[in-house]
XYZ file of C-alpha atoms in Angstrom:
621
model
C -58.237 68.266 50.366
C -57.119 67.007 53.414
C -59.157 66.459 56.503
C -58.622 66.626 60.115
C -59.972 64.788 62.986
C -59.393 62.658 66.013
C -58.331 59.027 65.568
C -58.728 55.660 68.055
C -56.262 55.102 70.801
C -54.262 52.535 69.618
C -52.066 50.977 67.520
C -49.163 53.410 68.653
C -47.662 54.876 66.291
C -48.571 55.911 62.260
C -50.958 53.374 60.834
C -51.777 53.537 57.319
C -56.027 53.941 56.494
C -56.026 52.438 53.260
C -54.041 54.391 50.679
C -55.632 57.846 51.210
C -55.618 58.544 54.938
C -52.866 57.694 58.139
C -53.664 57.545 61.968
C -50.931 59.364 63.935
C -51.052 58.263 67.987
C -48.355 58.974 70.716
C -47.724 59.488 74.132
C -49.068 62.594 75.388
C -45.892 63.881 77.888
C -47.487 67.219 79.036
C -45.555 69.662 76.752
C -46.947 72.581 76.049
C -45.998 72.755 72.466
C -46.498 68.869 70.569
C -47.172 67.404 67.300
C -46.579 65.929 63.757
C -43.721 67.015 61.421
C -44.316 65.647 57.939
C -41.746 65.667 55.301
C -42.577 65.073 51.442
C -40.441 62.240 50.278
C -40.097 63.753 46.777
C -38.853 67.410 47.949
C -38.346 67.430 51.218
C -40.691 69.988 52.211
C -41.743 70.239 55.587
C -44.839 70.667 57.005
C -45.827 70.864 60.904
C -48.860 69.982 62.561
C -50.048 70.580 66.158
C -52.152 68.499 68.426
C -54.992 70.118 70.147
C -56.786 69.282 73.253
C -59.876 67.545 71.143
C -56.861 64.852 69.416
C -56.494 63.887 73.403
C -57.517 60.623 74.421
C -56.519 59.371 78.005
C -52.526 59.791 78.012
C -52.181 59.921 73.684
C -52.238 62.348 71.220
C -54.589 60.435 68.200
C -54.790 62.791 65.306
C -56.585 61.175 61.793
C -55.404 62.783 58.903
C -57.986 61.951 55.665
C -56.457 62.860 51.919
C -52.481 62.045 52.856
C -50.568 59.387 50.630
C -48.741 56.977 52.942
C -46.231 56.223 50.362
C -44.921 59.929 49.500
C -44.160 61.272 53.567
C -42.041 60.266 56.053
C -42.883 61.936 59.662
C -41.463 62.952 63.276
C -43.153 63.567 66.265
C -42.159 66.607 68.231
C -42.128 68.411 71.691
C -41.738 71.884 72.969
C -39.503 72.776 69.480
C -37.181 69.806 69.513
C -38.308 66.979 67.316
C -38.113 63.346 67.822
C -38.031 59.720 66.405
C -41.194 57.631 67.136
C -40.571 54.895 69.334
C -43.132 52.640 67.139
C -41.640 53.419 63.975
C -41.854 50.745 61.646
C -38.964 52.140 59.633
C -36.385 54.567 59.585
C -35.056 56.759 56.809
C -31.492 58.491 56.942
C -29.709 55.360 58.575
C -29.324 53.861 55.416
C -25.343 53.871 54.815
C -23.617 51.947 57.337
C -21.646 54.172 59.925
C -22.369 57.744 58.037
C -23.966 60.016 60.851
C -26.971 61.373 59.662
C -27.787 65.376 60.780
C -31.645 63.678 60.576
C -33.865 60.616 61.101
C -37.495 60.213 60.004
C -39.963 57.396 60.166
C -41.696 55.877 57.133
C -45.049 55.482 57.329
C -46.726 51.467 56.788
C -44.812 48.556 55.601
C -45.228 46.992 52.305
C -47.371 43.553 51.940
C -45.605 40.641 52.090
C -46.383 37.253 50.893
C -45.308 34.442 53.603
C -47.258 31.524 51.510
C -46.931 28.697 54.006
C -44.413 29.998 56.398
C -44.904 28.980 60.176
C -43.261 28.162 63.061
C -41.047 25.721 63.713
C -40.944 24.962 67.746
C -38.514 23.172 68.094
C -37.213 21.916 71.495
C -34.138 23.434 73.358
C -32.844 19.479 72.937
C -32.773 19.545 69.509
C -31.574 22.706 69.062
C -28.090 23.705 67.951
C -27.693 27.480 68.225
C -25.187 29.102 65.640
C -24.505 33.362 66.749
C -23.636 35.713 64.755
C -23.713 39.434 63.991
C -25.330 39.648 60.433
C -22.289 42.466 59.394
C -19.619 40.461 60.270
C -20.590 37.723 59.296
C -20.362 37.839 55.448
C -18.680 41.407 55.111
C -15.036 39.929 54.439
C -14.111 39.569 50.818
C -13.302 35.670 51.110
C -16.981 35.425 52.085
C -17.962 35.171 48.526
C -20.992 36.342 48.401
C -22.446 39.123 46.527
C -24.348 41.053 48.693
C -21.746 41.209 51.488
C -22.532 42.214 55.519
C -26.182 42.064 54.628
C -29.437 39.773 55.831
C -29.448 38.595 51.953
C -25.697 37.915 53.019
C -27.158 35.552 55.489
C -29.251 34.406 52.563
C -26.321 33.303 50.633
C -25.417 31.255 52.920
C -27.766 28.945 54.174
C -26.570 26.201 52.207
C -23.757 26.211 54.474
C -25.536 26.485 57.775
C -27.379 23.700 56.568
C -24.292 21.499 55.985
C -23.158 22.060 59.316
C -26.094 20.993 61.360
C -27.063 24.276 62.757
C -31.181 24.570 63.396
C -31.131 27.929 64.803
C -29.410 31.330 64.496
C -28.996 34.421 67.214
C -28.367 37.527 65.727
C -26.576 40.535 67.119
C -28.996 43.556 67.473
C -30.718 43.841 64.068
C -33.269 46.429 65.034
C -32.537 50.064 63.916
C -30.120 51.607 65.718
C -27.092 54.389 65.174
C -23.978 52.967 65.221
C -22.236 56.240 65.264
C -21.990 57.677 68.758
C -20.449 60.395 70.664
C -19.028 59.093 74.144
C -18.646 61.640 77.042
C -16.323 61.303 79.622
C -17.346 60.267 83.296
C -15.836 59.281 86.171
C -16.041 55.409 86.978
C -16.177 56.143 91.014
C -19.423 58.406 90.370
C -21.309 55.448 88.231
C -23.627 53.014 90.427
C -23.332 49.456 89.602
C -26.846 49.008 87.914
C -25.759 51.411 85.245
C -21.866 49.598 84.988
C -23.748 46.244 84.141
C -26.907 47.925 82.122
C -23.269 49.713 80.028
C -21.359 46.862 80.102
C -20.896 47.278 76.212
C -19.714 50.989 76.656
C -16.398 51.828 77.693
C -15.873 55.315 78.982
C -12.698 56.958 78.596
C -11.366 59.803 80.835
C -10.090 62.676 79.763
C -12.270 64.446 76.663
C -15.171 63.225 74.970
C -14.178 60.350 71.900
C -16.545 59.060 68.815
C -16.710 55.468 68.315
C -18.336 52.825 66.613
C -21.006 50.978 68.085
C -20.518 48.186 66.180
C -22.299 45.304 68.022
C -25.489 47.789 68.750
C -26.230 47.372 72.642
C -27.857 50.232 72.809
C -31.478 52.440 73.001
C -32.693 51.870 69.302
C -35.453 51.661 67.418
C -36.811 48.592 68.271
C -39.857 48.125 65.731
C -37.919 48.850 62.923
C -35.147 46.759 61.297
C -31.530 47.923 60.662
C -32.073 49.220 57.420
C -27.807 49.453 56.558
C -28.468 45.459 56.823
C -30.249 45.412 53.795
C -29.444 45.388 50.785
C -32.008 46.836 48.909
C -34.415 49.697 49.805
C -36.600 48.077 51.746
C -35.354 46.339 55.196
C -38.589 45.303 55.990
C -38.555 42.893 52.708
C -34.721 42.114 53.005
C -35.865 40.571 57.149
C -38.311 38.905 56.025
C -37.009 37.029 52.771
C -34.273 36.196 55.311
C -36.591 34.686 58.076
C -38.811 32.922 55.127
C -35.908 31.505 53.598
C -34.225 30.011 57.062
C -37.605 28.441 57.474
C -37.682 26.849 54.458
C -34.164 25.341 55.508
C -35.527 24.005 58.690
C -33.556 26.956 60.635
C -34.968 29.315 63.388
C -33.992 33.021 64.114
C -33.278 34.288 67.263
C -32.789 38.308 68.063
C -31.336 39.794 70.948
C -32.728 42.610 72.055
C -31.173 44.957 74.803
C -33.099 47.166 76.939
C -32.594 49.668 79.225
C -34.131 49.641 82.785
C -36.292 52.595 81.622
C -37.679 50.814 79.485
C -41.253 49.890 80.672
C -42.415 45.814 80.989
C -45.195 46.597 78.666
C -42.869 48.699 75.868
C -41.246 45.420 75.784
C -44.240 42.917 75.316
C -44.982 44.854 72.941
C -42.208 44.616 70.740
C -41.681 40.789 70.915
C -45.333 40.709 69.988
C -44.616 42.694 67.058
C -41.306 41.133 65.718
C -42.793 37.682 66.401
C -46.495 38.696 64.535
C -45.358 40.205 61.979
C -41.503 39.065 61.563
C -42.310 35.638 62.066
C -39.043 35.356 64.116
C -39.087 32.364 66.391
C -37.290 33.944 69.816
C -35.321 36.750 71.616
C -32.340 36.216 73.739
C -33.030 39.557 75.940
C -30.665 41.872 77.403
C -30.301 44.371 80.196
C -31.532 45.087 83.530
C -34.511 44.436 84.909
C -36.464 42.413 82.104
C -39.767 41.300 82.863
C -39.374 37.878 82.418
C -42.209 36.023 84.361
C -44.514 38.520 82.119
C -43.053 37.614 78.960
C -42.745 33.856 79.720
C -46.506 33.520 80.632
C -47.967 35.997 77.495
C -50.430 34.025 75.583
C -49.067 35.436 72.416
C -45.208 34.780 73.108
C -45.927 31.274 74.852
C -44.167 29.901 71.650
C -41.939 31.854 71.424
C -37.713 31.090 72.906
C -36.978 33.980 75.323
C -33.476 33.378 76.429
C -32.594 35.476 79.489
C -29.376 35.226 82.204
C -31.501 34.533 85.030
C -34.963 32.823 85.064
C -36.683 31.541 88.338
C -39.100 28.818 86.935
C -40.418 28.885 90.673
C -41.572 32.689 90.578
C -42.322 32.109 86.699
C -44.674 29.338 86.812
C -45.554 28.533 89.972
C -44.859 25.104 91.789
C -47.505 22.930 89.851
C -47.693 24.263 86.318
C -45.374 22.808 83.540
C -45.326 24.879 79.850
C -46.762 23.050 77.221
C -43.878 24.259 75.446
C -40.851 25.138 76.931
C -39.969 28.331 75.877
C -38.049 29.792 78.569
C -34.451 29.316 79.068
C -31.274 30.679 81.492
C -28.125 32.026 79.420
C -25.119 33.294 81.149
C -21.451 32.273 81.496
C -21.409 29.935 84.435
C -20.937 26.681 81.914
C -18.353 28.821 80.152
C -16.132 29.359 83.147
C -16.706 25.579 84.423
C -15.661 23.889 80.994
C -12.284 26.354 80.471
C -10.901 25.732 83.808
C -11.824 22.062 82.964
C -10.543 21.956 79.957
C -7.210 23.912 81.289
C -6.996 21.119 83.633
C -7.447 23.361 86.563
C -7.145 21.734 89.979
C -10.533 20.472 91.520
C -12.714 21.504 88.056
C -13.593 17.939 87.201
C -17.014 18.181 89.794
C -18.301 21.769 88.682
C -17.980 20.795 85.092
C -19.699 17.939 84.850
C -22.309 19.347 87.001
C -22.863 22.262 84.450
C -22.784 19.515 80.883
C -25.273 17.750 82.956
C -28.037 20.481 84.391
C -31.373 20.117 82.799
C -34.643 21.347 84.235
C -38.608 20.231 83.182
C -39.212 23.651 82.823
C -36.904 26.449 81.649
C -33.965 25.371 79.025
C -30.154 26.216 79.754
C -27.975 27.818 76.614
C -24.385 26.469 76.958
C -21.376 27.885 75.372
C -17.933 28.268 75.638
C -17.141 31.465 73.631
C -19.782 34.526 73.121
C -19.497 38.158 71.182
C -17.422 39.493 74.486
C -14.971 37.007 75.033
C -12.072 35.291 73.202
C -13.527 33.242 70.311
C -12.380 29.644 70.159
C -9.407 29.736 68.528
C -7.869 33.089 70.435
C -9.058 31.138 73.664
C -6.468 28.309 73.245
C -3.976 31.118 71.714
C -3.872 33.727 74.172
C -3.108 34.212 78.240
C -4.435 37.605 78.586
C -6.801 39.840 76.409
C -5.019 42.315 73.474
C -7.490 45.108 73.126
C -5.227 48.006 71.820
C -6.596 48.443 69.083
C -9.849 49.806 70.778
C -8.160 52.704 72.163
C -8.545 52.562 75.865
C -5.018 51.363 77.243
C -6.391 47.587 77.596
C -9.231 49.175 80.572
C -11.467 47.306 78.223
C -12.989 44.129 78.004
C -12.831 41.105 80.377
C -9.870 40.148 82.572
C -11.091 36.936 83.636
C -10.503 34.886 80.738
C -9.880 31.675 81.594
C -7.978 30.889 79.086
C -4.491 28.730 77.868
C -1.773 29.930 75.611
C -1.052 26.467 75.227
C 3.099 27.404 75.600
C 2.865 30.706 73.587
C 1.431 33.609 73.296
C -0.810 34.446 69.852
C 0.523 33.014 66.900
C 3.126 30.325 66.697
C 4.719 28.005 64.038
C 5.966 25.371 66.447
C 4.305 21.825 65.722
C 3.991 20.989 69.226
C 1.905 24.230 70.314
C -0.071 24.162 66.640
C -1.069 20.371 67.492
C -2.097 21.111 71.093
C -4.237 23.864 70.383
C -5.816 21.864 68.154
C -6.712 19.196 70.317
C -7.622 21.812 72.954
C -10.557 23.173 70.281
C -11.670 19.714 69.587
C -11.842 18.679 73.503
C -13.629 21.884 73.968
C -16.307 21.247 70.826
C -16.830 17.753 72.157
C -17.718 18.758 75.429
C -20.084 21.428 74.654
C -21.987 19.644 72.059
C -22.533 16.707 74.022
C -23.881 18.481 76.907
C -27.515 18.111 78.367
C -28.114 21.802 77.377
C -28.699 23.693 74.178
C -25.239 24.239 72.888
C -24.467 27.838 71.281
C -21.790 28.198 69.090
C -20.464 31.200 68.322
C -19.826 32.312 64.028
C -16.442 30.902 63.317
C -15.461 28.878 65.896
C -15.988 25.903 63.661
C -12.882 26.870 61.471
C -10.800 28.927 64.014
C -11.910 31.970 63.300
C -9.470 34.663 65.384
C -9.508 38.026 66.959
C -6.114 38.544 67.480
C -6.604 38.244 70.787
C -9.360 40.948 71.123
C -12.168 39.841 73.889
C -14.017 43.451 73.430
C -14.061 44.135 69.786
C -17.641 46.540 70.136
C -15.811 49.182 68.290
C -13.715 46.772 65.230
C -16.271 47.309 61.878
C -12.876 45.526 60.528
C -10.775 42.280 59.889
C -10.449 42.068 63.509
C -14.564 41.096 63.644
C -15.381 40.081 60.198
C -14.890 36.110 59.802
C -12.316 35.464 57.615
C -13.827 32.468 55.668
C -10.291 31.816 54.587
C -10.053 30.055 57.629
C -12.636 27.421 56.826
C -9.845 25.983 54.034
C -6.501 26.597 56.317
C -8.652 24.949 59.215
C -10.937 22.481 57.277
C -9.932 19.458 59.520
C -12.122 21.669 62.526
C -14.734 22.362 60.489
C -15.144 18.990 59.533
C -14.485 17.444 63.155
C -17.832 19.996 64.344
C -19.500 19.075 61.477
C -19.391 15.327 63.093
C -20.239 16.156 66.186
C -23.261 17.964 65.232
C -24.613 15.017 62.998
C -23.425 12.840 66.108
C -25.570 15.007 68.557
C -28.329 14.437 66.787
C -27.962 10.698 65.825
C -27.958 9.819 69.668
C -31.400 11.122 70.755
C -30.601 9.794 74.424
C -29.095 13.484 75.067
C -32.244 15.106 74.728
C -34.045 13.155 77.580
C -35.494 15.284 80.394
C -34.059 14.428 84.207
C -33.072 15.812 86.999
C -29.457 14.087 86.684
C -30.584 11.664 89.826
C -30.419 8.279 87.768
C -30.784 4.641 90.235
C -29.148 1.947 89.305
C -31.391 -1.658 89.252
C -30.118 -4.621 89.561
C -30.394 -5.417 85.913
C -30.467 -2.852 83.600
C -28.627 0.344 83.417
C -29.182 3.726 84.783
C -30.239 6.849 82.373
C -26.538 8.191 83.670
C -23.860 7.237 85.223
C -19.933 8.220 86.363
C -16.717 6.432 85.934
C -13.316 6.261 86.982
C -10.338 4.116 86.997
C -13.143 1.630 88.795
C -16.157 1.057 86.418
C -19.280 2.930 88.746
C -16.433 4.863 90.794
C -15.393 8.348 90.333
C -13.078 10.308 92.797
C -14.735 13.625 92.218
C -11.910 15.272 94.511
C -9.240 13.754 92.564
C -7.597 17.258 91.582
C -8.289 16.263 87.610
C -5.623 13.826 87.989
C -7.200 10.993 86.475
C -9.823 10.259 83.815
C -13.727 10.724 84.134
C -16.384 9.193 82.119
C -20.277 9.981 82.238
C -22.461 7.015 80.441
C -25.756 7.735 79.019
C -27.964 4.957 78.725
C -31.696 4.593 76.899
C -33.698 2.265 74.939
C -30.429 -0.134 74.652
C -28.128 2.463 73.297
C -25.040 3.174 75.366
C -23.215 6.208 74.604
C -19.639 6.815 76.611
C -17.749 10.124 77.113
C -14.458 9.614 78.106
C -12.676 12.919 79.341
C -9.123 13.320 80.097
C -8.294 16.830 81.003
C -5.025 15.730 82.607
C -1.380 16.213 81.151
C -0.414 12.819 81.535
C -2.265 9.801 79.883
C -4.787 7.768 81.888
C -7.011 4.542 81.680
C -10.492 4.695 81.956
C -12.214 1.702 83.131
C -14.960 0.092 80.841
C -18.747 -0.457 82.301
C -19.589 -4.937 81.745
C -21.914 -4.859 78.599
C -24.694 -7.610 78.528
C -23.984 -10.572 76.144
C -21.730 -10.323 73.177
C -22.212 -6.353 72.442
C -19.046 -4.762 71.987
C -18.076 -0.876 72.316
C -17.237 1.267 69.510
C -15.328 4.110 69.170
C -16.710 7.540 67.542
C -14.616 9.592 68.424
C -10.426 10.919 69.392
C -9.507 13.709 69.709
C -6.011 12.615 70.033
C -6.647 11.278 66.531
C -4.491 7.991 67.344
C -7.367 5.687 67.221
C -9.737 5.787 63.795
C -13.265 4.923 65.001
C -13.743 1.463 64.858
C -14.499 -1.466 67.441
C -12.804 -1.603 70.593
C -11.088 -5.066 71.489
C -10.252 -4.397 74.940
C -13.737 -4.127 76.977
C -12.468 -3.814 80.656
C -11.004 -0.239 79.879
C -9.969 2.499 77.472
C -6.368 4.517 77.185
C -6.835 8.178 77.308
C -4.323 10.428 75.545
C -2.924 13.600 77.810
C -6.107 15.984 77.494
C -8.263 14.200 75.478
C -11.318 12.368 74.786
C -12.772 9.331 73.270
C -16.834 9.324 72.552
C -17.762 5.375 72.250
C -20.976 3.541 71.952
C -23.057 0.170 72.084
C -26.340 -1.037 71.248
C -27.931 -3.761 73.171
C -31.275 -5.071 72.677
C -34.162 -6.306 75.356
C -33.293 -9.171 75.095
C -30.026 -8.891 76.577
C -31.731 -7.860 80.189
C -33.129 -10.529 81.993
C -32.602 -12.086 85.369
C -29.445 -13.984 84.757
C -27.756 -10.960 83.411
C -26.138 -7.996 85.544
C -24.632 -4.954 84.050
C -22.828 -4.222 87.156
């Protein structure tokens, strides 16, 4: 016998009352007709239920049912006829088969217990971070992935082992929230589009001339944002399947990360409230958020999400935190592409990049973090980005209109694919120089899924519609390219072995008479770099703490050049870590008045000194 009867205002949504009654609240949008459609799990009977003026309560519609198993209905809200998902659904059933269209969606009611044992946080810095993205289909859906549950969070699962061995501490993952990947796309006209909705619908490329289904593969779009993708899962039960996942990168000393994009009509508080929820009850450790109009400085300052990493392109600590006030823990941090575009043309050896790169390895605030990274989901990965002049996007279907044309990027003498030794060896070198200088940047490096072992897209910067070989890793590639995996492997562990990278400054470093600065530039002259010198000649930055020395030595040039080598105090000698030119094994260095640099490449050397070495007698310069 059930029983009818008006509920509390909140929690939104359809909240289980122990195993024999459910609480059913929503917004209340002034339609004349709304209320609950129920549908039997077993039969798929349907039942409707109306809300009346006595189930109002401010702006929601609260209606109690008594005598209702929460384990044997699903449910719908609906409005003048036309029936619709709930925005707080926990979980949705009818999505479960990756890219099938569904002729209906319902929301299950509750989530199943879950036992977390001594799960928590980790919080760790933005220094120590190394950020590893990927999108949890593509990442383990190829067959020379070798695991068994393939394109799935247990997927992810299978292969922690290997995220571990590479040095990764924390993963981003492509929308993993519920959302429907198949998708009907109407034709507009470009002029008649403002420019807020061009950059909300970046992701979405509009063709002219008749409407055109697609896949939304990478999910940048309005979903269902309490609820995880249930074709992720293996099993049955999502909910389960996100949070073994999240449980089991803990375990591993590995964070998660979810991006999440919204909308501008999405409202500031909508949003809080669904970080709150995947953090509380997810356990996931940060969002990198997307879209228009995100209410950052009200995210950044929640009491709840204070630990929490919210990664967004723009962040003004100013406006965010006021002038005084320092986070306890920094949680906030700018990502966007200005260190991308800096580092190619650098790394091209573009006239007059030398100054705006080494600005961007070396920004570093007190209070909000920077992401760095030279490849993301819409650009050429690694591998296509030394292989390719210009984007190939045919296969999306749009007459190359697609995607980025602003690449900045180096065939390195041909384009795509090539057997010739010359071009194979340079591109190598080119992915090396390009690891070395992201990971041993002041920011938090990102790297995108593959780019360790030259993963390829064929040249495809855009591939949102590709649920194929184009976007699956080919893990293949980790065996034909096994000398790059290995190389970022080393830089990883080498990141982490020189703590001196993780110091907070401003980047304004004095020199004493005696010791040395925190950081410091070189040139031909040891303390003298021509930073208008057209990336002509060689540049070296010098970190300095706690008697460790640690020496980049860039040469983005085509012609080799000689670096000149800072005095060290008594009898310490340099060593070298690192060449990418791979003509020198690591090993001491006999010369110490300068270092040969290779056309475009770079040597990472260090030195350890003690206190003892610094005293009045002694000068470093």
């Amino acid at each position: 016998m059930r029983h009818y009867s008006v509920g509390k205002a909140l929690p939104m949504g359809a909240t289980p009352m122990g195993s024999n009654a459910v609480q059913f609240v929503t917004k209340n949008i002034g339609s004349k007709d709304a209320g609950l459609v129920l549908y039997e799990k077993k039969t798929g009977k349907k039942e409707t239920i109306f809300f009346h003026k006595e189930h109002q309560i401010g702006n929601v519609y609260s209606l109690l049912i008594e005598g209702i198993n929460p384990d044997k209905y699903t449910y719908n809200f609906f409005e003048d006829g036309k029936e619709r998902l709930d925005p707080y659904a926990k979980m949705i059933l009818g999505n479960e088969i990756w890219g099938r269209e569904e002729a209906s969606l319902s929301a299950g009611i509750g989530l199943k217990a879950f036992d977390w044992g001594e799960d928590c946080p980790l919080y760790l810095s933005f220094e120590e971070s190394v950020v590893y993205q990927l999108h949890v289909r593509g990442f383990t859906k190829h067959p020379s992935s070798r695991v068994k549950k393939k394109g799935t969070f247990e997927g992810i699962i299978e292969k922690i082992s290997y995220l571990k061995e590479l040095g990764i501490t924390t993963l981003e993952l492509l929308p993993a929230y519920e959302f429907q990947e198949q998708e009907r796309l109407m034709p507009m006209e470009p002029a008649g589009l403002s420019m807020e909705y061009m950059k909300e619908n970046y992701h979405i490329n509009l063709q002219a001339g008749g409407e055109s289904q697609k896949l939304n593969y990478w999910g940048f779009k309005e979903g269902c944002y309490f609820a995880p993708k249930a074709s992720y899962a293996a099993g049955k039960e999502p909910d389960i399947s996100f949070k073994e996942m999240v449980k089991a990168l803990h375990q591993a000393g590995i964070e998660m990360i979810m991006q999440f994009y919204f909308p501008s009509a999405v409202s500031p508080v909508f949003i809080l409230e669904v970080l709150r929820f995947w953090q509380l009850e997810y356990h996931v450790d940060g969002f990198h958020l997307l879209g228009v109009g995100i209410p950052i400085e009200l995210l950044a300052t929640d009491s709840v999400l204070c630990n929490a990493k919210l990664l967004y392109e723009q962040v003004d600590s100013l406006k965010t935190y006021g002038e005084k006030y320092c986070p306890v823990y920094r949680n906030v941090a700018t990502y966007h592409d200005g260190y991308m575009y800096a580092l190619r043309h650098f790394l091209k050896g573009d006239v007059g990049a030398l100054g705006n790169a080494f600005e961007a390895m070396l920004f570093n605030s007190k209070t909000v973090g920077n992401m760095v990274y030279m490849t993301n989901y819409n650009s050429f990965t690694l591998m296509d980005m030394v292989s390719y002049d210009r984007k190939h996007n045919e296969e999306n279907g749009e007459d190359g209109r697609d995607g980025n044309n602003y690449n900045v990027s180096w065939n390195c003498g041909a384009e795509g694919p090539s057997r010739k030794k010359n071009i194979v060896a340079l591109r190598k070198k080119q992915m090396k120089n390009a690891m070395t200088l992201l990971l041993f940047s002041k920011g938090t490096p990102v790297l995108l899924a593959g780019d360790e072992f030259g993963n390829t897209q064929g040249g495809n910067n855009n591939p949102y519609c590709q649920d194929n070989q184009i976007s699956w890793l080919n893990w293949k590639d980790s065996v034909r390219n096994e000398e790059q995996l290995c190389f970022t492997r080393e830089l990883i562990r080498l990141r982490k072995e020189f703590p001196l990278l993780q110091k907070q400054t401003d980047g304004k470093s004095k020199r004493d008479r005696v010791e040395y600065p925190y950081l410091s530039f070189h040139g031909k002259e040891a303390w003298k770099l021509n930073w208008n010198d057209s990336n002509e000649e060689a540049g070296g930055i010098l970190f300095y703490s706690q008697q460790t020395y640690l020496y980049l030595c860039i040469n983005m040039y085509w012609q080799e050049r000689t670096l000149a080598l800072p005095n060290l105090p008594a009898e310490e000698e340099w060593v070298l870590l690192i060449d990418t030119s791979q003509e020198e094994v690591p090993g001491s260095i006999a010369n110490k008045k300068s270092v040969v640099l290779r056309p475009r490449s770079i040597k990472l050397i260090t030195a350890k000194g003690s206190k003892s070495d610094f005293d009045e007698s002694i000068s470093a310069f």
